[in-house]
Coordinates of C-alpha atoms and ligand atoms in Angstrom, one line a residue:
X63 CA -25.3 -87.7 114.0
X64 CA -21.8 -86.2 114.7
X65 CA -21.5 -82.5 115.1
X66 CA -18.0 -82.1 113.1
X67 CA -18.1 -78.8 113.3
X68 CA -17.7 -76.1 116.8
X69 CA -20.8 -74.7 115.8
X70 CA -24.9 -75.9 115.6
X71 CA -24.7 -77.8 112.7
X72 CA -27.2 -76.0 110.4
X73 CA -26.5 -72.5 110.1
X74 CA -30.4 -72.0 109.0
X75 CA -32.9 -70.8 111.8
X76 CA -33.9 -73.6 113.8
X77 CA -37.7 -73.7 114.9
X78 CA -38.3 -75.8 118.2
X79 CA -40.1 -76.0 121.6
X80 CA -38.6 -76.7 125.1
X81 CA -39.1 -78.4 128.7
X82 CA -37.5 -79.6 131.7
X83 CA -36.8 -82.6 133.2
X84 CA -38.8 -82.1 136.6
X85 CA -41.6 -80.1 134.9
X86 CA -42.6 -82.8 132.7
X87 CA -40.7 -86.3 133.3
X88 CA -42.5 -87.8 136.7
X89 CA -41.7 -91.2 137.5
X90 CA -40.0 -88.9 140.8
X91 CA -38.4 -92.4 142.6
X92 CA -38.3 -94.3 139.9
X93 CA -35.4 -96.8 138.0
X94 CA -33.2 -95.6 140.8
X95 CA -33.2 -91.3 140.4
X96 CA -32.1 -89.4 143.4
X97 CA -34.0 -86.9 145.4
X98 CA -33.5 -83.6 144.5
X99 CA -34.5 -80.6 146.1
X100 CA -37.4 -80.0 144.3
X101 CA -38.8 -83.3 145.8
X102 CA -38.3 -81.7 149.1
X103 CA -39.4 -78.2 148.3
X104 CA -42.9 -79.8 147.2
X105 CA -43.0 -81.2 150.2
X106 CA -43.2 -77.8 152.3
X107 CA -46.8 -76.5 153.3
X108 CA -47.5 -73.5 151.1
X109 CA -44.6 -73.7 149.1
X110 CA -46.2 -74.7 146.3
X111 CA -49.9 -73.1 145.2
X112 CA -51.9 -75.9 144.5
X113 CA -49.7 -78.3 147.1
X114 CA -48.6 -80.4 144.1
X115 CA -45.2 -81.8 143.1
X116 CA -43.5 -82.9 140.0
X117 CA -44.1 -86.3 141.0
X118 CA -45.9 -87.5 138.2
X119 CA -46.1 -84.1 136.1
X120 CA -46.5 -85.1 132.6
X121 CA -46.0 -88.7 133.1
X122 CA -43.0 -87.7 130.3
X123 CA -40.6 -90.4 131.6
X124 CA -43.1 -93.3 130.9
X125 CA -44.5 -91.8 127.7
X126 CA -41.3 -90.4 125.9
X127 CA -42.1 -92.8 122.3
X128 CA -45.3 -91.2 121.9
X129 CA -44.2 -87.5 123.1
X130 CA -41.6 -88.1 120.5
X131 CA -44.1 -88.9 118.0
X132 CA -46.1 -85.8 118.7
X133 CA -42.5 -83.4 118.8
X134 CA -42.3 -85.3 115.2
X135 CA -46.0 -84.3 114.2
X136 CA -45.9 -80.5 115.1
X137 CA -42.5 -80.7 112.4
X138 CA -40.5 -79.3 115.2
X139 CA -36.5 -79.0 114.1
X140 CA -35.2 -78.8 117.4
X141 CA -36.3 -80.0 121.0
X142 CA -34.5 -78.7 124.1
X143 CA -34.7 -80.8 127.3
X144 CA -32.6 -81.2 130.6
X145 CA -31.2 -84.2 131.9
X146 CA -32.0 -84.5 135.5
X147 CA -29.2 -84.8 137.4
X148 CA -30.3 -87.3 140.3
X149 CA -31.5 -89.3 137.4
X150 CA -27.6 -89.8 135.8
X151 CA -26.2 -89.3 139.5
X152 CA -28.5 -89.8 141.9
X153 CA -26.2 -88.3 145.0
X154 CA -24.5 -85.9 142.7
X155 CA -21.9 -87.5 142.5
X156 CA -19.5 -90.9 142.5
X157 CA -21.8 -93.8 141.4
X158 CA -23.5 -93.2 137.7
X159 CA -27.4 -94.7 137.2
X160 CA -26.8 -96.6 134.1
X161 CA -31.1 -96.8 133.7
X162 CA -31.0 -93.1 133.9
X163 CA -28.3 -92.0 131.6
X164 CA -30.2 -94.8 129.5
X165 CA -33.3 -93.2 128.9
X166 CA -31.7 -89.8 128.0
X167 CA -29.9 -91.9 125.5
X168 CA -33.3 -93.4 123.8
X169 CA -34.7 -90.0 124.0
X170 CA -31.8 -88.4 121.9
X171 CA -31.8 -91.6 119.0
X172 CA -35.3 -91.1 118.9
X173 CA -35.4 -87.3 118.1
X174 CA -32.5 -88.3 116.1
X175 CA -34.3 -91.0 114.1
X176 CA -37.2 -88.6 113.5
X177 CA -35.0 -85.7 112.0
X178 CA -35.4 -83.4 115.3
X179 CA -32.3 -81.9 116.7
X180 CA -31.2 -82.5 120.4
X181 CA -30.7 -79.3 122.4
X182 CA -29.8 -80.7 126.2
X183 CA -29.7 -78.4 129.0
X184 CA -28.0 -79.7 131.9
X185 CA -29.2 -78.1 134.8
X186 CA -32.7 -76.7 135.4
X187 CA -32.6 -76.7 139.1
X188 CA -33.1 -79.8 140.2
X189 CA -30.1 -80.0 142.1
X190 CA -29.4 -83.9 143.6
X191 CA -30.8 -83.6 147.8
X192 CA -27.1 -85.2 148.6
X193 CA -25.7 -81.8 147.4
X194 CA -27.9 -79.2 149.0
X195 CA -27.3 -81.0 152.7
X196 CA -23.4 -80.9 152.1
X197 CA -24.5 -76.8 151.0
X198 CA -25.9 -76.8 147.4
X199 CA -24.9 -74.0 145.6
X200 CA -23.5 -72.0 148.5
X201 CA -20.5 -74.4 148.5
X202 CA -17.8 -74.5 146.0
X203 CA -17.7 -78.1 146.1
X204 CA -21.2 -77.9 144.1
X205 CA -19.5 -76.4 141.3
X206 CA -16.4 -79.4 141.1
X207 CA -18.9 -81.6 141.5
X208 CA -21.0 -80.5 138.3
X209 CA -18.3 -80.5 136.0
X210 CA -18.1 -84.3 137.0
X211 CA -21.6 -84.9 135.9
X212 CA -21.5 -83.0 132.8
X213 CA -18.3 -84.7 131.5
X214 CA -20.2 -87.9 131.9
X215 CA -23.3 -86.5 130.0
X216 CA -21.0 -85.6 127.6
X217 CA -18.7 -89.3 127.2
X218 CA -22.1 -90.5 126.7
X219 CA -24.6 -88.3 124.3
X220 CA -21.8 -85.7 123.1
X221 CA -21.5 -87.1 119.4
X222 CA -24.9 -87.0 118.9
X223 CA -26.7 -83.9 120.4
X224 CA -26.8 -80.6 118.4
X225 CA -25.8 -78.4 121.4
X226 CA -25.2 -78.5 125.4
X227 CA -26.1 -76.1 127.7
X228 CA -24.7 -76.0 131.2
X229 CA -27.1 -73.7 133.6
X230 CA -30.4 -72.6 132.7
X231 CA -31.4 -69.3 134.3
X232 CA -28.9 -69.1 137.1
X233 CA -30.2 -65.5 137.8
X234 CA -33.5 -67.7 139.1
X235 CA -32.2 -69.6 140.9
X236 CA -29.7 -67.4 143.0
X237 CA -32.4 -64.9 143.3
X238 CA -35.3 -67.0 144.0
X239 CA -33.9 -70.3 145.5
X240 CA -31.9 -68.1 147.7
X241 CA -33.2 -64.6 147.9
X242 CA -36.4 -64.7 148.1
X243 CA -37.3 -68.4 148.4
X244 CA -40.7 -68.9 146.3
X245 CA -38.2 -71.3 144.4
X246 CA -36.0 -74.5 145.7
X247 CA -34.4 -74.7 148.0
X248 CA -35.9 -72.1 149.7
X249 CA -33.8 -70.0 151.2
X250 CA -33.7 -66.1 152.0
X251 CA -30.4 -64.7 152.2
X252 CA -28.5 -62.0 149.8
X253 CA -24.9 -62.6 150.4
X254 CA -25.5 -66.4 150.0
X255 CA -27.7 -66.1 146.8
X256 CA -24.8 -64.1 145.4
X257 CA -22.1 -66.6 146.5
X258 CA -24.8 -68.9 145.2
X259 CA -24.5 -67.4 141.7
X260 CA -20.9 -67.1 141.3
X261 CA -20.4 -70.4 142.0
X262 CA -23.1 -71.3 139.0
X263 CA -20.9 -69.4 136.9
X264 CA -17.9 -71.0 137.7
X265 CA -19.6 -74.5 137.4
X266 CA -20.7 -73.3 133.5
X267 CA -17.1 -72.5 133.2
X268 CA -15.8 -76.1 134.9
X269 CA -18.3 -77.5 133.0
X270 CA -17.1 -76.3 129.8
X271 CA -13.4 -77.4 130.2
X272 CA -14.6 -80.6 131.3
X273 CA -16.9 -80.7 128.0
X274 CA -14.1 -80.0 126.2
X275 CA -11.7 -82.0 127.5
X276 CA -14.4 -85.1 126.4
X277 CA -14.6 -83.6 122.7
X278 CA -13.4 -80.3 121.6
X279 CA -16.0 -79.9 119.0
X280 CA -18.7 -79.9 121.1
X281 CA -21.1 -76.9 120.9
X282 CA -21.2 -75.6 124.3
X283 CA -23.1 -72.4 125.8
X284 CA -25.3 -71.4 128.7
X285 CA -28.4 -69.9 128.8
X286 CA -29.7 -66.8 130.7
X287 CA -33.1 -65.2 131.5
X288 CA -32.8 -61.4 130.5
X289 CA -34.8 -58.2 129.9
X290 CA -34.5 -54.7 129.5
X291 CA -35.5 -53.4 132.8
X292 CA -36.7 -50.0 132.2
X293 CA -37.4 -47.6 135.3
X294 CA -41.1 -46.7 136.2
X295 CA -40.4 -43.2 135.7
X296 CA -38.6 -40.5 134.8
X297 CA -37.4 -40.3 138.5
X298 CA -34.2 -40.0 139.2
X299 CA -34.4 -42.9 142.2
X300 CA -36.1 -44.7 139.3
X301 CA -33.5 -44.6 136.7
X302 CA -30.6 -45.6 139.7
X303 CA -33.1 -48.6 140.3
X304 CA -33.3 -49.5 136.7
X305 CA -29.5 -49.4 136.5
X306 CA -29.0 -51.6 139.3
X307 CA -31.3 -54.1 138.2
X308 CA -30.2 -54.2 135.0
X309 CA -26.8 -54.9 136.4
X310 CA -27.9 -57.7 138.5
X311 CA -29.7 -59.5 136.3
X312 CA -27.8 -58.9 132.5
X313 CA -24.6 -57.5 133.2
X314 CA -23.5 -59.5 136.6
X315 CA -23.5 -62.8 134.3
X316 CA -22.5 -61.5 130.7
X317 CA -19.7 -58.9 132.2
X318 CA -18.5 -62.5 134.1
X319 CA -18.8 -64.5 130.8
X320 CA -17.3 -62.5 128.4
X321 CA -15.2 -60.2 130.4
X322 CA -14.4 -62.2 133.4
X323 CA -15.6 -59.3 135.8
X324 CA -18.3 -58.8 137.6
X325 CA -19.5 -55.0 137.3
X326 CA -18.2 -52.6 139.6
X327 CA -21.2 -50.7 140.1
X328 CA -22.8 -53.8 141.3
X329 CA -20.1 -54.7 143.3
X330 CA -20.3 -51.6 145.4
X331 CA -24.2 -51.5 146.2
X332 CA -23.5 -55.5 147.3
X333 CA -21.1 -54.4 149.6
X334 CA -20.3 -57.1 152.6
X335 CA -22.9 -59.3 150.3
X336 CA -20.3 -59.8 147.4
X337 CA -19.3 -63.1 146.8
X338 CA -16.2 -64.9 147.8
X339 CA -14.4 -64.5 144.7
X340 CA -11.2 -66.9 144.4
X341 CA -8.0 -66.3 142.2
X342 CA -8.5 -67.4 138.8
X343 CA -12.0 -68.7 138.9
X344 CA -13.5 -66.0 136.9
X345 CA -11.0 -67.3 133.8
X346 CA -12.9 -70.3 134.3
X347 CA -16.0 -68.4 134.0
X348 CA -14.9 -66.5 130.6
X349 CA -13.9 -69.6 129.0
X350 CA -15.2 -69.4 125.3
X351 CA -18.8 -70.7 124.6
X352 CA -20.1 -71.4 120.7
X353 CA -23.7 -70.0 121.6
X354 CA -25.7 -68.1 123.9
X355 CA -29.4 -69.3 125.0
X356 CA -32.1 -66.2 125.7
X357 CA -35.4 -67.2 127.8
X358 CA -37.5 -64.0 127.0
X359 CA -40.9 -63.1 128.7
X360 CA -41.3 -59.7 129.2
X361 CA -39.3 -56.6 130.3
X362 CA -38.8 -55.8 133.8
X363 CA -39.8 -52.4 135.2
X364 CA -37.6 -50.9 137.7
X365 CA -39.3 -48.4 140.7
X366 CA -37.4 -47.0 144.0
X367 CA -40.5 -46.6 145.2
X368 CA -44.0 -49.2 145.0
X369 CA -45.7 -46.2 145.4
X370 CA -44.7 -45.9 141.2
X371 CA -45.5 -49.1 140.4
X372 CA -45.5 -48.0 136.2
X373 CA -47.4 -48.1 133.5
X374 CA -50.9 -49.7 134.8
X375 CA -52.7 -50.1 131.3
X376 CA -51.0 -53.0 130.1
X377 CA -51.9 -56.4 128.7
X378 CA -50.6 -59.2 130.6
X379 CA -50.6 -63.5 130.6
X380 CA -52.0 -65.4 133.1
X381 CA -48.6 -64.8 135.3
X382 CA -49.5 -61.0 135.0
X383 CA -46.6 -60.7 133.1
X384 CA -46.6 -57.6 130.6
X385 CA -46.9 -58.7 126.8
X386 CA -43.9 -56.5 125.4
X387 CA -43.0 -57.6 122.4
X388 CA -40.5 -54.7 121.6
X389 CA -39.0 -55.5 124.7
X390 CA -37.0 -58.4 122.9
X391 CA -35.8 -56.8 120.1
X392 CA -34.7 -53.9 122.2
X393 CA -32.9 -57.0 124.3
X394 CA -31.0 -58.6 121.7
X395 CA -29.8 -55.2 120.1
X396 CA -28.5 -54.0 123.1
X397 CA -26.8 -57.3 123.7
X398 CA -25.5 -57.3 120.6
X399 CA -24.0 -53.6 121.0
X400 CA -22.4 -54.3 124.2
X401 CA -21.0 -57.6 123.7
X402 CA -18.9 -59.9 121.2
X403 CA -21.4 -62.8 121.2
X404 CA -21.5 -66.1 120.0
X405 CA -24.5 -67.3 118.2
X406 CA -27.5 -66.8 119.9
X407 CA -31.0 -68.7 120.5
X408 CA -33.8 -67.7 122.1
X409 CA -34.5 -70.6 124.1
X410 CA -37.3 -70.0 126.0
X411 CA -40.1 -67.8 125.0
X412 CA -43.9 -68.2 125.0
X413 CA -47.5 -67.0 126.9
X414 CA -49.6 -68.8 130.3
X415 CA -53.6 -68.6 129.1
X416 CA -56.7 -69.5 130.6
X417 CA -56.9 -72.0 128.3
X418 CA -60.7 -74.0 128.0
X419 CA -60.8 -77.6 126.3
X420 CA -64.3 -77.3 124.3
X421 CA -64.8 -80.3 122.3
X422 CA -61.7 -81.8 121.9
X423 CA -60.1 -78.2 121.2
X424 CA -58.0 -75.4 122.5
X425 CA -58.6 -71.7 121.1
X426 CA -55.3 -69.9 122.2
X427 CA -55.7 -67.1 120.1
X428 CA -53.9 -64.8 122.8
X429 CA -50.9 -67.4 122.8
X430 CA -51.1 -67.6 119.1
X431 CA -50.6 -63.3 119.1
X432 CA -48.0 -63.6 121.5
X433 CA -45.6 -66.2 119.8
X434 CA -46.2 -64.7 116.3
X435 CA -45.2 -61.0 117.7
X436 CA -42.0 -62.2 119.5
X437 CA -41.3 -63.9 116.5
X438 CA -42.0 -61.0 114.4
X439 CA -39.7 -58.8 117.5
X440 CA -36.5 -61.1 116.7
X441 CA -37.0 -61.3 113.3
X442 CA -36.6 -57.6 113.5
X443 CA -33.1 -58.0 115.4
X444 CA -31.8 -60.7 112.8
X445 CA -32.4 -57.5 110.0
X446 CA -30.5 -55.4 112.3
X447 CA -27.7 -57.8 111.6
X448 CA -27.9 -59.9 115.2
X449 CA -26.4 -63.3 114.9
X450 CA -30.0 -65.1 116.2
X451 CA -30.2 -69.2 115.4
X452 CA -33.5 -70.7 116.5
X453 CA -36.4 -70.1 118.8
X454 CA -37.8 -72.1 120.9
X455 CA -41.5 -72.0 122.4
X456 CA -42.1 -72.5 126.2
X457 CA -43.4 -75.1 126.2
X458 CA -43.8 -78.0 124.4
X459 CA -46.5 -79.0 127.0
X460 CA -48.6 -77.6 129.9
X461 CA -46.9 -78.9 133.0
X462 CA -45.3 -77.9 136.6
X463 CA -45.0 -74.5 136.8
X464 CA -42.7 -74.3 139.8
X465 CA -44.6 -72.8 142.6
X466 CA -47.5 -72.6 140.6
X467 CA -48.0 -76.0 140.7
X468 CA -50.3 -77.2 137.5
X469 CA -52.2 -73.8 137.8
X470 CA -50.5 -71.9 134.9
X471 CA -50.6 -73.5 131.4
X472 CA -47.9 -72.3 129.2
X473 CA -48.3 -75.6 126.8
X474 CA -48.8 -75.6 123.0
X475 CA -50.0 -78.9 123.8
X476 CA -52.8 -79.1 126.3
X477 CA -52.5 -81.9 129.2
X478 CA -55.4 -83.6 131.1
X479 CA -53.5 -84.7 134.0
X480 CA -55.8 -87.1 135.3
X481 CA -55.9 -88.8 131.7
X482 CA -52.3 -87.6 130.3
X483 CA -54.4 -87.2 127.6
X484 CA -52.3 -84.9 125.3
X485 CA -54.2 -82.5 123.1
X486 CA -52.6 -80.0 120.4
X487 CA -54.0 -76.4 120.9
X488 CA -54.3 -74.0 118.3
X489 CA -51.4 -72.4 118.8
X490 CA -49.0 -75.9 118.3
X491 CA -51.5 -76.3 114.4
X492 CA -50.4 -72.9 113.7
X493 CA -46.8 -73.3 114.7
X494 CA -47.1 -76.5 112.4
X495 CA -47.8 -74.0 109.9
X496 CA -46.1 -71.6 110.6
X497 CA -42.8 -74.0 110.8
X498 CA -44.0 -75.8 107.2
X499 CA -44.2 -72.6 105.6
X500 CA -40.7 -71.4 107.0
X501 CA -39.2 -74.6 105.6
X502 CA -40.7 -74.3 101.8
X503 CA -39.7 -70.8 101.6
X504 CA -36.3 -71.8 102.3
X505 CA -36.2 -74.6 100.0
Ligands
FCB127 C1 -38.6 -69.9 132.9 C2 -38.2 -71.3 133.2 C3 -39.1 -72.4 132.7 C4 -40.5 -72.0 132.9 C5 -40.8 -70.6 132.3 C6 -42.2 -70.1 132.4 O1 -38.0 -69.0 133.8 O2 -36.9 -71.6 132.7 O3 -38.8 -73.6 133.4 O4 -40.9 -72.1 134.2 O5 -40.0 -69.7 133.0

């Protein structure tokens, strides 16, 4: 399917589910895929709750036909993915993995061939092991180096995929592969977690002239995590805080891609930790996109103090993450009033339960409440005139959950990793519904 147009290719609201390549794929060392520094993060005593690794995961790599066929079942519209990169390019860069670049090729004629739409993200931090130890992220280099890899991505799959993304989250990963270090690679430093996150701007922005330079038409775009971060209380240290965070985590990246700044405010408090910002690199950054990708979980509450932690009687998922609804509409109006945005989907969004397999089902009414209300919350923001395109429900399956490990089951597909047995849960027969019903109401 060619996209002939710089735009999705369906205007009409697009109802999918998502993944990543190193949550779900497996096959970790096989058909010639580099390490990459999740591998090696895995590897680390305590790094990971349950001690577990991505190294089998779903088993996704070996079972794509019949994933396929379930995607295909649910009557999803759209699937987003990521390629792994030391699958395509197993040092990062120079020699190509024909085999991998191969089976991201069979994956996107087979979503094809069912009538699903390809939405290929193509980084979610699994960064090739070959980079990191020449400085990952913290070296420019990184950023040259993914442009490379995505313009051979796109020689290959760009005339058939609905959409490419270039970073997924880069907030996360700055803040906690580098800051804080629960994440890959696990490092703990400010002034290299922000140099860290410039230079994933500047390799959406490479990346992007590189796309373009392979096929103008492509539809192009990043995606971001974002919230509204509200302050605990009505203190005024609280309100500063709120300010600040929301400056780190919405404005640092959108001021960058739309403005090519970084805001001044946040500039200051960084002080000696701002990063190394080169002539004419945040051009690159600004350079035009076609859409804009939303992950949406919860807001984020903002205290100068722990000792005013917030609200305490709230309802949260099994990541004790607040259920706030509201929180997204409030989002993608304020994004909407402060910026001239492309297109937007909400490409991550969705609930971890306790979920219990009783007889060969999976009661998530909790999950079910949560996807229907965030629905419900962007619906709200689409009447409000906000240019939103699809959703997306994290995730697909239940799979690695980072540091987590195979704890936390955000699926709307249950697996039974010893059997990868895969089981729909309630929540993927209502979606089904839900989706069916969307589609004869437009028709
Ligand atoms: C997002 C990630 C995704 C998943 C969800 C729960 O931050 O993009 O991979 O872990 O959180």
């Amino acid at each position: 399917m060619a996209c002939d147009s710089t735009l999705p290719p369906a205007r009409r609201f697009l109802w999918g589910a998502a993944t990543s390549a190193y949550q779900i794929e497996g096959a970790a060392g096989e058909d010639g895929r580099g390490p990459s520094i999740w591998d090696t993060f895995c590897r680390i005593p305590g790094a990971i709750a349950d001690g577990s690794s991505g190294d089998i995961a779903c088993d996704h790599y070996h079972r794509s036909e019949s994933d396929l066929d379930l995607i295909a079942e649910l009557g999803l519209e759209a699937y987003r993915f990521s390629i792994a990169w030391p699958r395509v390019q197993p040092a990062g860069a120079g020699a190509i993995n024909p085999r991998g670049l191969d089976f991201y090729e069979r994956l996107v004629d087979g979503l094809l061939q069912r009538g699903v739409q390809p939405f290929v993200t193509l980084y979610h931090w699994d960064l090739p092991q070959a980079l990191q130890d020449r400085g990952g992220w913290g070296a420019r280099d990184t950023a040259l180096r993914f442009a490379d890899y995505a313009a051979l991505v796109g020689r290959r799959l760009g005339d058939r995929v609905a959409s490419i993304a270039t970073h997924n989250e880069p907030w996360i990963v700055a803040e906690l592969g580098h800051r804080t270090g629960v994440h890959a690679p696990g490092l703990r430093e400010r002034r290299l977690a922000m140099q860290v996150m410039h230079h994933l701007l500047l390799g959406h922005g490479l990346a992007v002239q590189a796309l373009r330079a392979v096929d103008a038409r492509l539809p192009l775009g990043i995606v971001l995590n974002a919230a509204p971060v509200h302050p605990a209380s009505g203190h005024a240290a609280d309100v500063a805080q709120a300010r600040l965070e929301d400056g780190l985590l919405v404005r640092w990246s959108l001021d960058a891609l739309m403005h090519g700044r970084y805001p001044a405010d946040v500039l200051e408090h960084l002080g000696d930790d701002a990063p190394a910002v080169r002539g004419g690199e945040l051009d690159s950054v600004r350079e035009p996109i076609d859409f804009l990708g939303i992950n949406y979980y919860s807001r984020q509450l903002a205290s100068a103090d722990a000792r005013r932690p917030g609200p305490t009687s709230r309802v949260v998922t099994d990541m004790g993450w607040e259920v706030f609804p509201q929180g997204l509409t409030e989002l993608l109006l304020r994004l909407h009033r402060d910026y001239r945005l492309p297109p937007i989907y909400i490409t991550e969004c969705g609930a971890a339960c306790r979920d219990q397999l009783d007889d060969g089902r999976v009661h998530d009414e909790a999950r079910i409440d949560f996807i229907r209300q965030h629905i419900a919350a962007v619906e709200r923001a689409v009447d409000a005139g906000v240019d939103v395109r699809g959703f997306f429900v994290w995730s697909l399956l239940d799979n690695f959950e980072w540091a987590n490990g195979y704890r936390k089951r955000f699926g709307i597909v249950h697996v039974d990793y010893p059997t990868q047995r895969r089981v729909p849960k309630d929540s993927a027969l209502w979606y089904r519904e839900f989706i069916a019903s969307r589609k004869q109401r437009r028709a």
